[in-house]
GROMACS .gro file of C-alpha atoms in nm:
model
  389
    1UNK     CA    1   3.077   5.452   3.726
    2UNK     CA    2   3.218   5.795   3.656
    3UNK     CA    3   3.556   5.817   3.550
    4UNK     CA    4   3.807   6.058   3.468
    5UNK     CA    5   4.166   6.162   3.362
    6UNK     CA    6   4.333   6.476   3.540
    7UNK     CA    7   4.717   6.605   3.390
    8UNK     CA    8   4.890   6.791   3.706
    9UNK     CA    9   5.247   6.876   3.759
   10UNK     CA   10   5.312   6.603   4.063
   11UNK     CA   11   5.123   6.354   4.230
   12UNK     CA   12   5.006   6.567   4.564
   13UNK     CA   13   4.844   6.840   4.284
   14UNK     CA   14   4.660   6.506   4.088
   15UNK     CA   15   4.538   6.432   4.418
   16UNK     CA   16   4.396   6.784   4.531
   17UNK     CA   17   4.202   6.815   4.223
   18UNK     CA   18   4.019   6.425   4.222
   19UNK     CA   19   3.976   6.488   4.564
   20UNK     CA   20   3.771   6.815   4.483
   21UNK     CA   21   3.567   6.696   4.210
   22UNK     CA   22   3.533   6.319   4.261
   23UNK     CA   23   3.514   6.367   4.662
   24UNK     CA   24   3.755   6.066   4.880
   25UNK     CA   25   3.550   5.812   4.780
   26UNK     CA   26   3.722   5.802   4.437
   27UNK     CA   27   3.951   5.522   4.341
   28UNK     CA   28   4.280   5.569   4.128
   29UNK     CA   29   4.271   5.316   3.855
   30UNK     CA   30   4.599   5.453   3.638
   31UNK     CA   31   4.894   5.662   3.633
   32UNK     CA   32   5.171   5.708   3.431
   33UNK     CA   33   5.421   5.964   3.353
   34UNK     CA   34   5.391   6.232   3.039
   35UNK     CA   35   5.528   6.532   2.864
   36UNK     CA   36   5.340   6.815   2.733
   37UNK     CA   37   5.447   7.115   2.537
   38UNK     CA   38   5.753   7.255   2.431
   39UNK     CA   39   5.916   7.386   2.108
   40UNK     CA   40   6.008   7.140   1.857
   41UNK     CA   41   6.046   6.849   2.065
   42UNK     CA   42   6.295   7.028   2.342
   43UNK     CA   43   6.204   7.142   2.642
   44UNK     CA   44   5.910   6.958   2.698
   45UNK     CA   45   5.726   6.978   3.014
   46UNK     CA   46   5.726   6.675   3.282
   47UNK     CA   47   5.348   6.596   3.435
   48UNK     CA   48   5.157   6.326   3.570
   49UNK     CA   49   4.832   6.163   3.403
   50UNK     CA   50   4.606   6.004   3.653
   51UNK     CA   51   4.264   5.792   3.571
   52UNK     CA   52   3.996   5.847   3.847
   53UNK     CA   53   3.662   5.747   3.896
   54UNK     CA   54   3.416   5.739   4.186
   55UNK     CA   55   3.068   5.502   4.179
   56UNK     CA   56   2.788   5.750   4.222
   57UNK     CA   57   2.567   5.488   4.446
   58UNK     CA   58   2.823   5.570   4.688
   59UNK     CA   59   2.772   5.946   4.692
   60UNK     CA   60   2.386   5.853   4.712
   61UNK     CA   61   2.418   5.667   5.005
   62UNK     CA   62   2.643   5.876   5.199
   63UNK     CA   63   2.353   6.129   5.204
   64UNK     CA   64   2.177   6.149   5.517
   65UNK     CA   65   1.763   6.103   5.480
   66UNK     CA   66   1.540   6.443   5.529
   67UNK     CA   67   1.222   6.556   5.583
   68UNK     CA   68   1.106   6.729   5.240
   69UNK     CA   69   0.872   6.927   5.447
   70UNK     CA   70   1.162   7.078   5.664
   71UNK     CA   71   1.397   7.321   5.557
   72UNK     CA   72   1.751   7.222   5.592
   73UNK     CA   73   1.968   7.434   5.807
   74UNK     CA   74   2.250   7.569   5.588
   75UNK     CA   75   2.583   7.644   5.797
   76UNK     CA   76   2.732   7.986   5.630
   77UNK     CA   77   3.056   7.869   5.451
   78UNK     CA   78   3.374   7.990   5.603
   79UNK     CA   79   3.241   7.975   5.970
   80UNK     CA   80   3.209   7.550   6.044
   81UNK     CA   81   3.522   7.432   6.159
   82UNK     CA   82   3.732   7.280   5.918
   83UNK     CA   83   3.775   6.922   5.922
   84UNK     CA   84   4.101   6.764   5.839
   85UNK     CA   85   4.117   6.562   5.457
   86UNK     CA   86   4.046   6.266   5.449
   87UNK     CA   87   4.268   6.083   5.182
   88UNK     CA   88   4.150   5.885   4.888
   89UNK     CA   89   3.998   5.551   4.974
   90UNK     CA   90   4.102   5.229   4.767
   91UNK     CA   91   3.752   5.075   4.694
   92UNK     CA   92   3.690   4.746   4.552
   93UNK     CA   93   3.466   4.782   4.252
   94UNK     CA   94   3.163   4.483   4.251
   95UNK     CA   95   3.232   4.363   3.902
   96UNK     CA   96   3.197   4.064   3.682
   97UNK     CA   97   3.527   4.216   3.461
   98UNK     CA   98   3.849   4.095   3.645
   99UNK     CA   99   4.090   4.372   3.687
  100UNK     CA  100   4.413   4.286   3.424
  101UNK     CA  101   4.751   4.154   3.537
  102UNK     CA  102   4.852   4.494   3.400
  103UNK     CA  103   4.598   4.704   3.608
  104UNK     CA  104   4.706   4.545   3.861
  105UNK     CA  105   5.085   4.611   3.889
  106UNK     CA  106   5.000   4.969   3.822
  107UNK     CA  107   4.810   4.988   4.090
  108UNK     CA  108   5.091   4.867   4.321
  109UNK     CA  109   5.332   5.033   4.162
  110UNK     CA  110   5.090   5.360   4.276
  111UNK     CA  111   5.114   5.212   4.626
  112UNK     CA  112   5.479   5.205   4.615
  113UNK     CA  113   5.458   5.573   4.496
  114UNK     CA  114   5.244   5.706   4.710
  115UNK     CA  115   5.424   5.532   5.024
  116UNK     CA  116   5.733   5.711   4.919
  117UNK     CA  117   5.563   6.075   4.796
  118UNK     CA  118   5.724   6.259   5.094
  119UNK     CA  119   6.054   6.180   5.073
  120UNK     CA  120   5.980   6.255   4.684
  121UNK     CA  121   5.896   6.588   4.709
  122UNK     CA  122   6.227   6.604   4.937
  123UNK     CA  123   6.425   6.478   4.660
  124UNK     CA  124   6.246   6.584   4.357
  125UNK     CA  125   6.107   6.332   4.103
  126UNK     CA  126   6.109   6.002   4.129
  127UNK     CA  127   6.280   5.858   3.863
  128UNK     CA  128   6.359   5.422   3.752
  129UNK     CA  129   6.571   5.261   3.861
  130UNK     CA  130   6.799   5.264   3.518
  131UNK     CA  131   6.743   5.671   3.567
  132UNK     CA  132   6.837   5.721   3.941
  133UNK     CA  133   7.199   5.570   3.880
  134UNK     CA  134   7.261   5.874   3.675
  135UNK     CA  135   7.054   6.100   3.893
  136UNK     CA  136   7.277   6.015   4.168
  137UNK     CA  137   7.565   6.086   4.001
  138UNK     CA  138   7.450   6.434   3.894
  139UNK     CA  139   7.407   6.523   4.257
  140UNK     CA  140   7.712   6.391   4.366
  141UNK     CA  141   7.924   6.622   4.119
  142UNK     CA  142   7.672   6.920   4.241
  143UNK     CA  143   7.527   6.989   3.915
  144UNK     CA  144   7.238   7.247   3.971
  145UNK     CA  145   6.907   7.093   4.010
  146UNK     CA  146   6.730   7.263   3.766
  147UNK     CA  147   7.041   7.179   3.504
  148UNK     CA  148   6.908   6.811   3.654
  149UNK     CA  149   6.553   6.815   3.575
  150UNK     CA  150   6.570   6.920   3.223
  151UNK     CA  151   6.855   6.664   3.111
  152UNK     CA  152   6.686   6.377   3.329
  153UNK     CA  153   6.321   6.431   3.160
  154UNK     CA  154   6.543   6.376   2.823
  155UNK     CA  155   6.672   6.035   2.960
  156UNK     CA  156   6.344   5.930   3.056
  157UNK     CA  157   6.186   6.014   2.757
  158UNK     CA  158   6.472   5.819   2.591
  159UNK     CA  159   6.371   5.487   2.820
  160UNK     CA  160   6.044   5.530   2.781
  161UNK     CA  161   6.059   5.538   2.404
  162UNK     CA  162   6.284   5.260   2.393
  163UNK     CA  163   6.048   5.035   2.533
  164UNK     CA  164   6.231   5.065   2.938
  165UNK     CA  165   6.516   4.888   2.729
  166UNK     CA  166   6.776   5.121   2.727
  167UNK     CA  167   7.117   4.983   2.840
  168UNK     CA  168   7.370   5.196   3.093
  169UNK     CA  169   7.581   5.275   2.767
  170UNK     CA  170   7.305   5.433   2.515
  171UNK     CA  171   7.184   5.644   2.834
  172UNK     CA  172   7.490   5.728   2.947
  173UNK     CA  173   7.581   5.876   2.581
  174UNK     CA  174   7.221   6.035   2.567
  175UNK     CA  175   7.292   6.210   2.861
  176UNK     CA  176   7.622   6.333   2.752
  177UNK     CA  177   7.531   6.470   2.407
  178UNK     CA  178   7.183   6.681   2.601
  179UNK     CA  179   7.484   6.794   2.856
  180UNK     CA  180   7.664   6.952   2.581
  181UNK     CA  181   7.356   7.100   2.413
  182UNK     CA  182   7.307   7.293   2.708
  183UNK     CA  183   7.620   7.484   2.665
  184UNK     CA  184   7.659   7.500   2.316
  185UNK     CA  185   7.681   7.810   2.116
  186UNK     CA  186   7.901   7.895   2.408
  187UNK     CA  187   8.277   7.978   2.294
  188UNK     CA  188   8.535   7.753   2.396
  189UNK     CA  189   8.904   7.707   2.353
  190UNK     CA  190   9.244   7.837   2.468
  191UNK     CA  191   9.427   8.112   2.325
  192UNK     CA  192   9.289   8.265   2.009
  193UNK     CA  193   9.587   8.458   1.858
  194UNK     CA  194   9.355   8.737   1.739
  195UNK     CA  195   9.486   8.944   2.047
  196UNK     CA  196   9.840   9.058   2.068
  197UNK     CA  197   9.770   9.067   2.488
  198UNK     CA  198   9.670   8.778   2.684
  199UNK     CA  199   9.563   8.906   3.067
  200UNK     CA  200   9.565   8.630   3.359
  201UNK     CA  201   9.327   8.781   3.650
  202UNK     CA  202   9.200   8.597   3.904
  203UNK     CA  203   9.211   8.592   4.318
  204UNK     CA  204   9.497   8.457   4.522
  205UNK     CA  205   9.589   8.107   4.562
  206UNK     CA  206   9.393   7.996   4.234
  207UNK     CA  207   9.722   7.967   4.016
  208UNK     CA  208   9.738   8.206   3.791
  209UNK     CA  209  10.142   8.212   3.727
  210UNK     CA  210  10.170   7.883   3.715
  211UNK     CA  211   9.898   7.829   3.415
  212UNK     CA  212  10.083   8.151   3.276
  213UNK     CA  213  10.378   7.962   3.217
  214UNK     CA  214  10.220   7.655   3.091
  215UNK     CA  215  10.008   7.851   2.817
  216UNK     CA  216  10.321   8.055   2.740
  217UNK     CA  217  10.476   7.717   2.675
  218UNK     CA  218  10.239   7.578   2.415
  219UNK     CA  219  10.257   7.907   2.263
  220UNK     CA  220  10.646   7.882   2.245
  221UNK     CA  221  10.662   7.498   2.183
  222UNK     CA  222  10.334   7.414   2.001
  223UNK     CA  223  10.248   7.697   1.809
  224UNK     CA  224  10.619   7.840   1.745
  225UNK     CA  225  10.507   8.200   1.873
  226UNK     CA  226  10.757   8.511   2.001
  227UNK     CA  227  10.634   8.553   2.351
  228UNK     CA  228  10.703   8.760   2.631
  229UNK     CA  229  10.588   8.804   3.010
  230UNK     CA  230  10.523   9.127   3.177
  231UNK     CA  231  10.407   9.073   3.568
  232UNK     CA  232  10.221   9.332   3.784
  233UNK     CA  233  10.250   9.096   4.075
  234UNK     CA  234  10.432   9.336   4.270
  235UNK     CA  235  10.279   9.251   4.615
  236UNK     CA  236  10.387   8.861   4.684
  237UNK     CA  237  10.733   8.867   4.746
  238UNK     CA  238  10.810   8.500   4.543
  239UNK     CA  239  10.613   8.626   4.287
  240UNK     CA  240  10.851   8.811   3.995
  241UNK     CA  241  11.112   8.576   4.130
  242UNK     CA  242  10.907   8.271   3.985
  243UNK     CA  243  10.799   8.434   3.654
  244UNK     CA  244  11.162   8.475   3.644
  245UNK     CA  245  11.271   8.107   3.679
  246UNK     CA  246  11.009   8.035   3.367
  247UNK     CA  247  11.072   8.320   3.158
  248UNK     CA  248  11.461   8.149   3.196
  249UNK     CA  249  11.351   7.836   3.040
  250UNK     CA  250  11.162   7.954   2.810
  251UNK     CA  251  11.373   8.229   2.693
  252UNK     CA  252  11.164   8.487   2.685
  253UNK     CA  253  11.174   8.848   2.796
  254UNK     CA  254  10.973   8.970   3.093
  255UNK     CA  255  10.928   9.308   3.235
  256UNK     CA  256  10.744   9.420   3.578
  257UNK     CA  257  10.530   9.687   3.585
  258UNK     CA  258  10.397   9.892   3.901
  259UNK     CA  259  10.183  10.216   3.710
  260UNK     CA  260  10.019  10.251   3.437
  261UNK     CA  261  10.305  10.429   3.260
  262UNK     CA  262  10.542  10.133   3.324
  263UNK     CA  263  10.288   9.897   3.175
  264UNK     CA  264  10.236  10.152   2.872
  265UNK     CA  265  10.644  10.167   2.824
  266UNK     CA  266  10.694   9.788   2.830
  267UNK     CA  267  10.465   9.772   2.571
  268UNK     CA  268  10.641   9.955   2.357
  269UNK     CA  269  10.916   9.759   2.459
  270UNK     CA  270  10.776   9.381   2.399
  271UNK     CA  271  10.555   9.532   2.085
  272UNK     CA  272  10.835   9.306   1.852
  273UNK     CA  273  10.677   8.965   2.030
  274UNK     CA  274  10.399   8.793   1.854
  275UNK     CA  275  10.225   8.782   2.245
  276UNK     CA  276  10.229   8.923   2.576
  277UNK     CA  277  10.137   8.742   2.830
  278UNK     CA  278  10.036   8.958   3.187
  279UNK     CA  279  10.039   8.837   3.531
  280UNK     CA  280   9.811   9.007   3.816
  281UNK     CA  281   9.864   9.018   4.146
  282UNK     CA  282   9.598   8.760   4.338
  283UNK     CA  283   9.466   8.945   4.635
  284UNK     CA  284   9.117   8.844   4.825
  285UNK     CA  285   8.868   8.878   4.533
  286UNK     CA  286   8.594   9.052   4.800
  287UNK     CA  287   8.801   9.361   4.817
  288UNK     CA  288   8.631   9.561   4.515
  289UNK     CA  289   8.949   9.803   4.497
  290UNK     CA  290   9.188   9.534   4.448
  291UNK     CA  291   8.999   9.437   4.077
  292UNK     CA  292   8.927   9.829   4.025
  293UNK     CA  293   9.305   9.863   4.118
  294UNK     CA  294   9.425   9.635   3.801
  295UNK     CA  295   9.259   9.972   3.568
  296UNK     CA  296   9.555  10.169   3.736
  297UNK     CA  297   9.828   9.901   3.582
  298UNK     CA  298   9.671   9.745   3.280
  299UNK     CA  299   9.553   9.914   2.948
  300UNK     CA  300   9.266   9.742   2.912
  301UNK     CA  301   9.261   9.971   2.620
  302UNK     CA  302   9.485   9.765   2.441
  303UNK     CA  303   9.441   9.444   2.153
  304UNK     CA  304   9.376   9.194   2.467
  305UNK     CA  305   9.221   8.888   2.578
  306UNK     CA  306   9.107   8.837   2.921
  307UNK     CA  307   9.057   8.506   3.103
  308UNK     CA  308   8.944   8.467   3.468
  309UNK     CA  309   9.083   8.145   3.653
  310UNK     CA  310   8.895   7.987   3.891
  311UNK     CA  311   9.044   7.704   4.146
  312UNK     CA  312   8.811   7.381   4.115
  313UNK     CA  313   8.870   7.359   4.498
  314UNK     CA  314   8.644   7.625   4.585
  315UNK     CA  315   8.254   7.668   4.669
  316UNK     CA  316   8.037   7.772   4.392
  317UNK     CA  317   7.855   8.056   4.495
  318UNK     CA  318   8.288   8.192   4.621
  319UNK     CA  319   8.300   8.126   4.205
  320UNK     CA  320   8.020   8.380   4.137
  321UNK     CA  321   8.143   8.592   4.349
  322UNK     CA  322   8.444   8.639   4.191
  323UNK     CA  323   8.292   8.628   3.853
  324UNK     CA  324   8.068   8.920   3.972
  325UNK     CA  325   8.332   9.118   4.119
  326UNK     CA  326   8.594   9.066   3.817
  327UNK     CA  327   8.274   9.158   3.546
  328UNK     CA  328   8.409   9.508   3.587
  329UNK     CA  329   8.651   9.412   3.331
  330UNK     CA  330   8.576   9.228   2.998
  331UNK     CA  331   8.621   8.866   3.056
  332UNK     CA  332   8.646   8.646   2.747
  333UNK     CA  333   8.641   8.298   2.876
  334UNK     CA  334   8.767   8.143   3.219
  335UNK     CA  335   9.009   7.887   3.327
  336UNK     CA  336   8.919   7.591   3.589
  337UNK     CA  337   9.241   7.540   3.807
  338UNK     CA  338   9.367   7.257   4.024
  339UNK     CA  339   9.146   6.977   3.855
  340UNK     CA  340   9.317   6.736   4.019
  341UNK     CA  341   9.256   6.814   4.406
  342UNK     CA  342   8.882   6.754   4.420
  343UNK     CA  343   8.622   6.484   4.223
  344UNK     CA  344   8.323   6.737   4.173
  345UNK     CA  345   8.327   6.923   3.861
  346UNK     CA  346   7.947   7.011   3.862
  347UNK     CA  347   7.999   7.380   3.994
  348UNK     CA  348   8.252   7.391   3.649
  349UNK     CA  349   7.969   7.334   3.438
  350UNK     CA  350   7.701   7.547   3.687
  351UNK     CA  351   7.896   7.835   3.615
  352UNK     CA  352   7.978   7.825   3.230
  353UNK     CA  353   7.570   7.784   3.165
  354UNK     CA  354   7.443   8.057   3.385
  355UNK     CA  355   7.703   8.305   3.221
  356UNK     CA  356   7.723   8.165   2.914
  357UNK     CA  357   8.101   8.193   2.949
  358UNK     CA  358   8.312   7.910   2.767
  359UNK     CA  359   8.618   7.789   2.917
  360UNK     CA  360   8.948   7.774   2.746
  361UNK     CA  361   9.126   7.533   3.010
  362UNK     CA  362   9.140   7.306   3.254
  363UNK     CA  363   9.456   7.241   3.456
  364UNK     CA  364   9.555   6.939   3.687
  365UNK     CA  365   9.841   6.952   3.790
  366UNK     CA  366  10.161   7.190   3.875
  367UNK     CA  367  10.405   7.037   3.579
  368UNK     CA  368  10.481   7.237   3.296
  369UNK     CA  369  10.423   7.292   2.991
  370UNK     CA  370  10.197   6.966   3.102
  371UNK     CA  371   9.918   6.915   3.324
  372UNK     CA  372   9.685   7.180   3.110
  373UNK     CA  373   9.367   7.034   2.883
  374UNK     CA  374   9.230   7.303   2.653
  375UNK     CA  375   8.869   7.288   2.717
  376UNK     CA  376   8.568   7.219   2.492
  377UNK     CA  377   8.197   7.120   2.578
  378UNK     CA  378   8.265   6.760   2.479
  379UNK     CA  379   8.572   6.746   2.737
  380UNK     CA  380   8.390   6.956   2.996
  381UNK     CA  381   8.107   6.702   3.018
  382UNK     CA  382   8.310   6.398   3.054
  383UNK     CA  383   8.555   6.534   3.341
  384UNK     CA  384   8.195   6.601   3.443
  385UNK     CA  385   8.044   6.239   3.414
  386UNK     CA  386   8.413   6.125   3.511
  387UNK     CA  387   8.538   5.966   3.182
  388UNK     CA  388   8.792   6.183   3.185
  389UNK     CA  389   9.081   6.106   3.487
   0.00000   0.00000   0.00000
């Protein structure tokens, strides 16, 4: 009896290589998921270890008997039709050593697998059960796949180490502390007060006066800050006429600004106030000119802090677009708007790891000064993982 172990990255590639050096007559006596590589314990990579082995009797007496006198006739490769694979026979081994109870399970458990490989290369890896509940509910909040893979492989390795023990709980808070690795190092956090400017950009309909007003709030009722409001929303007509109504209650100053030199004078102006908060006009973020536009209004010159908002509402990839279109301009960290008209956060989370851009709040809600979370990795995850209502 020959047998062998092969390491491949899925079940199909296992397969290919017994096939090629055991031939189908090989039987598949183990399998079992491990990890191989990485740096320090992270980022290790997720393969499949198979045990093989093939009776060599049976490759003898597959042969066909010759004449030793007679030269065999050699078909040229490349030129004999190809016939189809056939797949790798279960054989019953003649043996006086009973397979184990163990053995025996893995072996049907390999059945089970193997009945289900198509739709698993559909779906990607084929987690247990205790795994797939959380699998499931990464896919339901959209979280990208990739994203998926690594953080799952860290809850499986978790399981597996804990003996396939694991309760929901110590999973659940496994999953959430590698979730927030993944963005950390990133800088999060609302307003910094290192920057005498605070710039709102962002495309129409996302809410950018409204969360205006409610950061100008905490910065008026929290923190006890001189603020002031200076709009160049000149193109929706409701638009100075609301910054109005909450520059009222809040007692602030506000100033509108059409040119550059209007924006440069109300600065000078507004220079006595501890902040300045600016309002852009939302216009459809695909129009290039409209975001090149804001460098005709804005000194971007100036001590300021920029923060892209972004409605939770939309797609994804209309997120990157925006992002992309708005990098023309220094963006220091975004805001996720209207938290409270959808359940899927995952495109929140997509977005702050590919551009390594923190966020410094979430809003849910149109009340203010309320409805408005400042935002940190640990409170990102959970509106993720919905712990957070």
């Amino acid at each position: 009896m020959k047998v062998k172990k092969y390491i491949a990255s899925s079940m199909p590639e296992a397969m290919k290589q017994i096939r090629a050096e055991l031939g189908n007559e090989a039987v598949i006596l183990n399998s079992r998921v491990v990890h191989t590589g990485g740096v320090f314990g992270f980022l290790k990579k997720r393969s499949i270890e198979v045990m093989a082995a093939v009776d060599p009797k049976l490759e003898i007496e597959k042969k066909p008997l010759t004449n030793p006198a007679s030269p065999q006739k050699r078909t040229p490769a490349f030129h004999s039709p190809k016939k189809a694979e056939e797949p790798i026979r279960e054989v019953t081994l003649q043996s006086d050593i009973k397979p184990s109870a163990e053995l025996i399970k893995e072996i049907s458990d390999l059945k089970r697998m193997m009945t289900n490989l198509a739709n698993t290369q559909q779906s990607g890896p084929s987690y247990p059960e205790a795994i797939k509940k959380f699998q499931a509910l990464l896919n339901e909040q959209e979280l990208d796949k990739n994203l998926q893979d690594q953080v799952l492989s860290v809850l499986l390795e978790k399981w597996y180490l804990s003996g396939a023990g694991a309760v929901d709980t110590e999973l659940l808070a496994c999953l959430e502390t590698e979730l927030e690795k993944q963005i950390d190092g990133i800088p999060f956090g609302g307003i910094s007060f290192n920057k005498k400017y605070i710039n709102v950009a962002g495309p129409t309909g996302v809410g950018k006066t409204t969360t205006l007003a409610k950061m100008a709030a905490e910065c008026v009722i929290k923190h006890k800050k001189k603020v002031a409001f200076i709009t160049t929303d000149t193109y929706r007509i409701a638009a100075i006429d609301q910054l109005k109504i909450y520059a009222k209650i809040l007692n602030v100053p506000l100033e509108v600004c059409y040119t550059i030199e209007d924006f440069k004078q109300a600065a000078e102006k507004l220079k006595d106030n501890d902040l300045i908060l600016i309002d852009t006009a939302g216009r459809n973020f695909r129009n290039k000119q409209y975001v090149e536009d804001l460098q005709n209004v804005i000194d971007f010159e100036k001590d300021m802090e920029t923060f892209l908002v972004l409605s939770l509402t939309a797609k994804q990839r209309d997120m990157e677009d925006i992002y992309s279109q708005f990098s023309i301009i220094d963006i220091d960290k975004l805001i996720f708007t209207k938290a409270d008209e959808t359940s899927t956060y995952g495109a929140m989370y997509n977005i702050i790891h590919k551009y390594r851009k923190g966020a410094a709040y979430i809003t849910n809600g149109q009340d203010v000064p309320d409805d408005i979370l400042a935002a940190e990795p640990d409170v990102i995850v959970k509106q993720l993982l919905g712990t957070i209502k």
